[in-house]
Amino acid sequence: MGAGSPGPGQLPVVVQRSARRKRTVSADIRDGVLRVQIPGHFSASEERRWVDRMVERMSAKYAAAPLLEDQPVAVLADRAGRLAQQYLDGRGVPSSISWVTNQNTRWASATPARGSIRLSHKLQGMPDWVVDYVILHEMAHLIEPSHSAIFWHLLAAYPRTDTAKAFLDGAAFAFHRSSGTDRPGSPATD
């Protein structure tokens, strides 16, 4: 494994060589790192050419998606407030909401005693309606900490709850598959 120059959004680049890989080159972003997989027999110049090409491709692919973690806390607070008004009768507004990079097994978490919500950076690039569901899910926990019938009733007003849950399950499957882990399940939304 070698490290290269920053990728999309100034991400570090890690090059992974594989003796089993004969011709194909691929890239993905995992845990804040652009990983470029190349055949083991590539020369140093071929490696540089392909890394540059994949950085360019990934930059173009993700350039259109806003970096959610770059949103100021005030923007997240306003978003949460609007969602609470629209779907939770104004309840569940967090005292603080922020993006974090240390949640690897959850999409988000809430601390009802403090009224705080933390959103995983892995939500970056996901559709707004999915992120809205995650925020609503955590705000519902500020009202009802358990996954009781009351909790799910709170989320019933959001029309894309089931679709967002399915999207997150698919994203979790893809993350686990691309990371080489075979553990079942998905990052929790709690």
PDB file of C-alpha atoms in Angstrom:
ATOM      1  CA  MET A   1       0.000   0.000   0.000  1.00  0.00           C
ATOM      2  CA  GLY A   2       1.204   3.441  -0.820  1.00  0.00           C
ATOM      3  CA  ALA A   3      -0.124   6.898  -0.097  1.00  0.00           C
ATOM      4  CA  GLY A   4      -0.566   9.611  -2.673  1.00  0.00           C
ATOM      5  CA  SER A   5      -1.769  13.171  -3.032  1.00  0.00           C
ATOM      6  CA  PRO A   6      -5.122  14.491  -1.774  1.00  0.00           C
ATOM      7  CA  GLY A   7      -8.226  13.464  -3.694  1.00  0.00           C
ATOM      8  CA  PRO A   8     -11.770  14.838  -3.853  1.00  0.00           C
ATOM      9  CA  GLY A   9     -12.280  17.441  -1.172  1.00  0.00           C
ATOM     10  CA  GLN A  10      -8.591  17.069  -0.232  1.00  0.00           C
ATOM     11  CA  LEU A  11      -8.996  13.434   0.799  1.00  0.00           C
ATOM     12  CA  PRO A  12      -5.844  11.375   1.246  1.00  0.00           C
ATOM     13  CA  VAL A  13      -5.236   8.729  -1.418  1.00  0.00           C
ATOM     14  CA  VAL A  14      -4.215   5.163  -0.634  1.00  0.00           C
ATOM     15  CA  VAL A  15      -3.065   2.898  -3.464  1.00  0.00           C
ATOM     16  CA  GLN A  16      -3.715  -0.813  -3.034  1.00  0.00           C
ATOM     17  CA  ARG A  17      -1.836  -3.177  -5.338  1.00  0.00           C
ATOM     18  CA  SER A  18      -3.214  -6.646  -5.986  1.00  0.00           C
ATOM     19  CA  ALA A  19      -1.478  -9.584  -7.635  1.00  0.00           C
ATOM     20  CA  ARG A  20      -4.913 -11.021  -8.430  1.00  0.00           C
ATOM     21  CA  ARG A  21      -5.971  -7.877 -10.299  1.00  0.00           C
ATOM     22  CA  LYS A  22      -4.779  -8.166 -13.921  1.00  0.00           C
ATOM     23  CA  ARG A  23      -6.127  -5.145 -15.862  1.00  0.00           C
ATOM     24  CA  THR A  24      -8.822  -3.316 -13.950  1.00  0.00           C
ATOM     25  CA  VAL A  25      -8.445  -0.208 -11.837  1.00  0.00           C
ATOM     26  CA  SER A  26     -11.116   0.919  -9.400  1.00  0.00           C
ATOM     27  CA  ALA A  27     -11.586   3.587  -6.768  1.00  0.00           C
ATOM     28  CA  ASP A  28     -13.897   4.263  -3.864  1.00  0.00           C
ATOM     29  CA  ILE A  29     -14.104   6.573  -0.896  1.00  0.00           C
ATOM     30  CA  ARG A  30     -14.119   4.799   2.450  1.00  0.00           C
ATOM     31  CA  ASP A  31     -13.667   6.304   5.899  1.00  0.00           C
ATOM     32  CA  GLY A  32     -12.523   9.621   4.461  1.00  0.00           C
ATOM     33  CA  VAL A  33      -9.866   8.067   2.216  1.00  0.00           C
ATOM     34  CA  LEU A  34      -9.858   7.689  -1.576  1.00  0.00           C
ATOM     35  CA  ARG A  35      -8.725   4.103  -2.175  1.00  0.00           C
ATOM     36  CA  VAL A  36      -7.392   3.279  -5.646  1.00  0.00           C
ATOM     37  CA  GLN A  37      -7.000  -0.429  -6.438  1.00  0.00           C
ATOM     38  CA  ILE A  38      -4.524  -1.281  -9.215  1.00  0.00           C
ATOM     39  CA  PRO A  39      -2.855  -4.425 -10.589  1.00  0.00           C
ATOM     40  CA  GLY A  40       0.343  -5.336  -8.744  1.00  0.00           C
ATOM     41  CA  HIS A  41       2.420  -5.336 -11.933  1.00  0.00           C
ATOM     42  CA  PHE A  42       1.870  -1.634 -12.738  1.00  0.00           C
ATOM     43  CA  SER A  43       5.006   0.497 -12.945  1.00  0.00           C
ATOM     44  CA  ALA A  44       5.385   3.634 -10.821  1.00  0.00           C
ATOM     45  CA  SER A  45       4.482   5.819 -13.820  1.00  0.00           C
ATOM     46  CA  GLU A  46       1.368   3.711 -14.578  1.00  0.00           C
ATOM     47  CA  GLU A  47       0.397   4.019 -10.913  1.00  0.00           C
ATOM     48  CA  ARG A  48       0.747   7.829 -10.985  1.00  0.00           C
ATOM     49  CA  ARG A  49      -1.224   8.067 -14.242  1.00  0.00           C
ATOM     50  CA  TRP A  50      -4.065   5.907 -12.914  1.00  0.00           C
ATOM     51  CA  VAL A  51      -4.169   7.614  -9.510  1.00  0.00           C
ATOM     52  CA  ASP A  52      -4.417  11.014 -11.232  1.00  0.00           C
ATOM     53  CA  ARG A  53      -7.154   9.676 -13.517  1.00  0.00           C
ATOM     54  CA  MET A  54      -9.156   8.188 -10.629  1.00  0.00           C
ATOM     55  CA  VAL A  55      -8.780  11.328  -8.477  1.00  0.00           C
ATOM     56  CA  GLU A  56     -10.130  13.337 -11.420  1.00  0.00           C
ATOM     57  CA  ARG A  57     -13.051  10.920 -11.923  1.00  0.00           C
ATOM     58  CA  MET A  58     -13.979  10.829  -8.253  1.00  0.00           C
ATOM     59  CA  SER A  59     -13.679  14.613  -7.973  1.00  0.00           C
ATOM     60  CA  ALA A  60     -16.067  15.025 -10.918  1.00  0.00           C
ATOM     61  CA  LYS A  61     -18.434  12.405  -9.502  1.00  0.00           C
ATOM     62  CA  TYR A  62     -18.692  14.050  -6.088  1.00  0.00           C
ATOM     63  CA  ALA A  63     -18.327  17.702  -7.154  1.00  0.00           C
ATOM     64  CA  ALA A  64     -22.083  18.042  -7.672  1.00  0.00           C
ATOM     65  CA  ALA A  65     -22.906  16.766  -4.183  1.00  0.00           C
ATOM     66  CA  PRO A  66     -22.596  19.400  -1.490  1.00  0.00           C
ATOM     67  CA  LEU A  67     -20.338  18.486   1.391  1.00  0.00           C
ATOM     68  CA  LEU A  68     -22.873  18.158   4.166  1.00  0.00           C
ATOM     69  CA  GLU A  69     -20.213  18.183   6.850  1.00  0.00           C
ATOM     70  CA  ASP A  70     -19.229  21.654   5.650  1.00  0.00           C
ATOM     71  CA  GLN A  71     -22.672  23.003   6.522  1.00  0.00           C
ATOM     72  CA  PRO A  72     -22.445  25.364   9.464  1.00  0.00           C
ATOM     73  CA  VAL A  73     -24.095  24.220  12.682  1.00  0.00           C
ATOM     74  CA  ALA A  74     -26.657  27.012  12.260  1.00  0.00           C
ATOM     75  CA  VAL A  75     -27.763  25.538   8.915  1.00  0.00           C
ATOM     76  CA  LEU A  76     -28.223  22.115  10.516  1.00  0.00           C
ATOM     77  CA  ALA A  77     -30.133  23.669  13.403  1.00  0.00           C
ATOM     78  CA  ASP A  78     -32.430  25.517  10.974  1.00  0.00           C
ATOM     79  CA  ARG A  79     -32.978  22.301   9.012  1.00  0.00           C
ATOM     80  CA  ALA A  80     -33.844  20.397  12.186  1.00  0.00           C
ATOM     81  CA  GLY A  81     -36.211  23.186  13.247  1.00  0.00           C
ATOM     82  CA  ARG A  82     -38.036  23.109   9.898  1.00  0.00           C
ATOM     83  CA  LEU A  83     -38.335  19.318  10.027  1.00  0.00           C
ATOM     84  CA  ALA A  84     -39.646  19.444  13.606  1.00  0.00           C
ATOM     85  CA  GLN A  85     -42.295  21.996  12.633  1.00  0.00           C
ATOM     86  CA  GLN A  86     -43.347  20.057   9.540  1.00  0.00           C
ATOM     87  CA  TYR A  87     -43.402  16.518  10.939  1.00  0.00           C
ATOM     88  CA  LEU A  88     -43.193  16.550  14.755  1.00  0.00           C
ATOM     89  CA  ASP A  89     -45.526  19.397  15.741  1.00  0.00           C
ATOM     90  CA  GLY A  90     -42.499  21.486  16.682  1.00  0.00           C
ATOM     91  CA  ARG A  91     -41.202  18.921  19.200  1.00  0.00           C
ATOM     92  CA  GLY A  92     -37.796  17.242  19.328  1.00  0.00           C
ATOM     93  CA  VAL A  93     -35.741  20.253  18.286  1.00  0.00           C
ATOM     94  CA  PRO A  94     -32.158  19.488  19.369  1.00  0.00           C
ATOM     95  CA  SER A  95     -30.175  21.830  21.574  1.00  0.00           C
ATOM     96  CA  SER A  96     -27.186  20.963  19.380  1.00  0.00           C
ATOM     97  CA  ILE A  97     -26.708  19.122  16.092  1.00  0.00           C
ATOM     98  CA  SER A  98     -23.377  18.511  14.369  1.00  0.00           C
ATOM     99  CA  TRP A  99     -21.431  16.387  11.900  1.00  0.00           C
ATOM    100  CA  VAL A 100     -18.898  13.931  13.339  1.00  0.00           C
ATOM    101  CA  THR A 101     -16.307  11.625  11.803  1.00  0.00           C
ATOM    102  CA  ASN A 102     -16.040   9.117  14.644  1.00  0.00           C
ATOM    103  CA  GLN A 103     -19.295   7.205  14.096  1.00  0.00           C
ATOM    104  CA  ASN A 104     -18.429   4.116  12.106  1.00  0.00           C
ATOM    105  CA  THR A 105     -21.257   1.825  13.216  1.00  0.00           C
ATOM    106  CA  ARG A 106     -24.131   4.332  13.243  1.00  0.00           C
ATOM    107  CA  TRP A 107     -25.584   6.836  10.827  1.00  0.00           C
ATOM    108  CA  ALA A 108     -26.322   9.141  13.737  1.00  0.00           C
ATOM    109  CA  SER A 109     -26.932   9.238  17.465  1.00  0.00           C
ATOM    110  CA  ALA A 110     -28.945  11.262  19.943  1.00  0.00           C
ATOM    111  CA  THR A 111     -28.500  11.982  23.626  1.00  0.00           C
ATOM    112  CA  PRO A 112     -31.960  12.815  24.982  1.00  0.00           C
ATOM    113  CA  ALA A 113     -30.619  14.031  28.344  1.00  0.00           C
ATOM    114  CA  ARG A 114     -28.594  16.732  26.565  1.00  0.00           C
ATOM    115  CA  GLY A 115     -30.865  17.155  23.552  1.00  0.00           C
ATOM    116  CA  SER A 116     -27.920  16.624  21.211  1.00  0.00           C
ATOM    117  CA  ILE A 117     -27.713  14.927  17.824  1.00  0.00           C
ATOM    118  CA  ARG A 118     -24.564  13.797  16.015  1.00  0.00           C
ATOM    119  CA  LEU A 119     -24.676  12.893  12.308  1.00  0.00           C
ATOM    120  CA  SER A 120     -22.095  10.592  10.735  1.00  0.00           C
ATOM    121  CA  HIS A 121     -20.014  12.065   7.921  1.00  0.00           C
ATOM    122  CA  LYS A 122     -20.919   8.891   5.994  1.00  0.00           C
ATOM    123  CA  LEU A 123     -24.259  10.524   5.207  1.00  0.00           C
ATOM    124  CA  GLN A 124     -22.324  12.924   2.957  1.00  0.00           C
ATOM    125  CA  GLY A 125     -23.549  12.755  -0.603  1.00  0.00           C
ATOM    126  CA  MET A 126     -26.757  10.893   0.277  1.00  0.00           C
ATOM    127  CA  PRO A 127     -30.046  12.384  -0.948  1.00  0.00           C
ATOM    128  CA  ASP A 128     -31.551  15.150   1.182  1.00  0.00           C
ATOM    129  CA  TRP A 129     -34.671  13.062   1.897  1.00  0.00           C
ATOM    130  CA  VAL A 130     -32.469  10.332   3.436  1.00  0.00           C
ATOM    131  CA  VAL A 131     -30.578  12.829   5.608  1.00  0.00           C
ATOM    132  CA  ASP A 132     -33.910  14.397   6.589  1.00  0.00           C
ATOM    133  CA  TYR A 133     -35.144  10.973   7.707  1.00  0.00           C
ATOM    134  CA  VAL A 134     -32.009  10.418   9.813  1.00  0.00           C
ATOM    135  CA  ILE A 135     -32.421  13.829  11.456  1.00  0.00           C
ATOM    136  CA  LEU A 136     -36.117  13.126  12.110  1.00  0.00           C
ATOM    137  CA  HIS A 137     -35.262   9.679  13.494  1.00  0.00           C
ATOM    138  CA  GLU A 138     -32.869  11.221  15.990  1.00  0.00           C
ATOM    139  CA  MET A 139     -35.277  14.027  16.897  1.00  0.00           C
ATOM    140  CA  ALA A 140     -37.946  11.381  17.555  1.00  0.00           C
ATOM    141  CA  HIS A 141     -35.461   9.826  19.998  1.00  0.00           C
ATOM    142  CA  LEU A 142     -35.259  13.145  21.825  1.00  0.00           C
ATOM    143  CA  ILE A 143     -39.013  12.754  22.420  1.00  0.00           C
ATOM    144  CA  GLU A 144     -39.151   8.954  22.880  1.00  0.00           C
ATOM    145  CA  PRO A 145     -35.767   7.273  23.565  1.00  0.00           C
ATOM    146  CA  SER A 146     -36.845   3.709  22.702  1.00  0.00           C
ATOM    147  CA  HIS A 147     -38.081   2.216  19.440  1.00  0.00           C
ATOM    148  CA  SER A 148     -41.557   1.819  20.911  1.00  0.00           C
ATOM    149  CA  ALA A 149     -44.849   2.153  19.065  1.00  0.00           C
ATOM    150  CA  ILE A 150     -44.895   5.798  20.202  1.00  0.00           C
ATOM    151  CA  PHE A 151     -41.505   6.359  18.534  1.00  0.00           C
ATOM    152  CA  TRP A 152     -42.613   4.884  15.199  1.00  0.00           C
ATOM    153  CA  HIS A 153     -45.889   6.814  15.381  1.00  0.00           C
ATOM    154  CA  LEU A 154     -43.828  10.023  15.564  1.00  0.00           C
ATOM    155  CA  LEU A 155     -42.092   9.105  12.285  1.00  0.00           C
ATOM    156  CA  ALA A 156     -45.322   8.085  10.540  1.00  0.00           C
ATOM    157  CA  ALA A 157     -45.856  11.666   9.320  1.00  0.00           C
ATOM    158  CA  TYR A 158     -42.671  11.563   7.223  1.00  0.00           C
ATOM    159  CA  PRO A 159     -43.749  10.087   3.868  1.00  0.00           C
ATOM    160  CA  ARG A 160     -40.353   8.611   2.930  1.00  0.00           C
ATOM    161  CA  THR A 161     -39.559   6.737   6.150  1.00  0.00           C
ATOM    162  CA  ASP A 162     -39.710   3.254   4.608  1.00  0.00           C
ATOM    163  CA  THR A 163     -37.845   4.292   1.460  1.00  0.00           C
ATOM    164  CA  ALA A 164     -35.125   6.036   3.481  1.00  0.00           C
ATOM    165  CA  LYS A 165     -34.709   3.005   5.744  1.00  0.00           C
ATOM    166  CA  ALA A 166     -34.344   0.793   2.656  1.00  0.00           C
ATOM    167  CA  PHE A 167     -31.819   3.221   1.145  1.00  0.00           C
ATOM    168  CA  LEU A 168     -29.734   3.188   4.339  1.00  0.00           C
ATOM    169  CA  ASP A 169     -29.860  -0.630   4.490  1.00  0.00           C
ATOM    170  CA  GLY A 170     -28.562  -0.765   0.907  1.00  0.00           C
ATOM    171  CA  ALA A 171     -25.855   1.797   1.635  1.00  0.00           C
ATOM    172  CA  ALA A 172     -24.767  -0.162   4.720  1.00  0.00           C
ATOM    173  CA  PHE A 173     -24.587  -3.357   2.664  1.00  0.00           C
ATOM    174  CA  ALA A 174     -22.438  -1.595   0.061  1.00  0.00           C
ATOM    175  CA  PHE A 175     -20.137  -0.085   2.728  1.00  0.00           C
ATOM    176  CA  HIS A 176     -19.613  -3.473   4.377  1.00  0.00           C
ATOM    177  CA  ARG A 177     -19.079  -5.220   1.065  1.00  0.00           C
ATOM    178  CA  SER A 178     -16.570  -2.653  -0.216  1.00  0.00           C
ATOM    179  CA  SER A 179     -14.680  -2.671   3.074  1.00  0.00           C
ATOM    180  CA  GLY A 180     -14.261  -6.437   2.916  1.00  0.00           C
ATOM    181  CA  THR A 181     -16.180  -7.095   6.114  1.00  0.00           C
ATOM    182  CA  ASP A 182     -18.714  -9.858   6.030  1.00  0.00           C
ATOM    183  CA  ARG A 183     -20.544  -8.836   9.144  1.00  0.00           C
ATOM    184  CA  PRO A 184     -24.283  -8.605   8.635  1.00  0.00           C
ATOM    185  CA  GLY A 185     -26.408  -5.640   9.514  1.00  0.00           C
ATOM    186  CA  SER A 186     -26.094  -1.951   8.949  1.00  0.00           C
ATOM    187  CA  PRO A 187     -24.982   1.104  10.780  1.00  0.00           C
ATOM    188  CA  ALA A 188     -27.750   1.876  13.238  1.00  0.00           C
ATOM    189  CA  THR A 189     -29.752   5.066  13.175  1.00  0.00           C
ATOM    190  CA  ASP A 190     -29.834   5.642  16.897  1.00  0.00           C
TER     191      ASP A 190
END
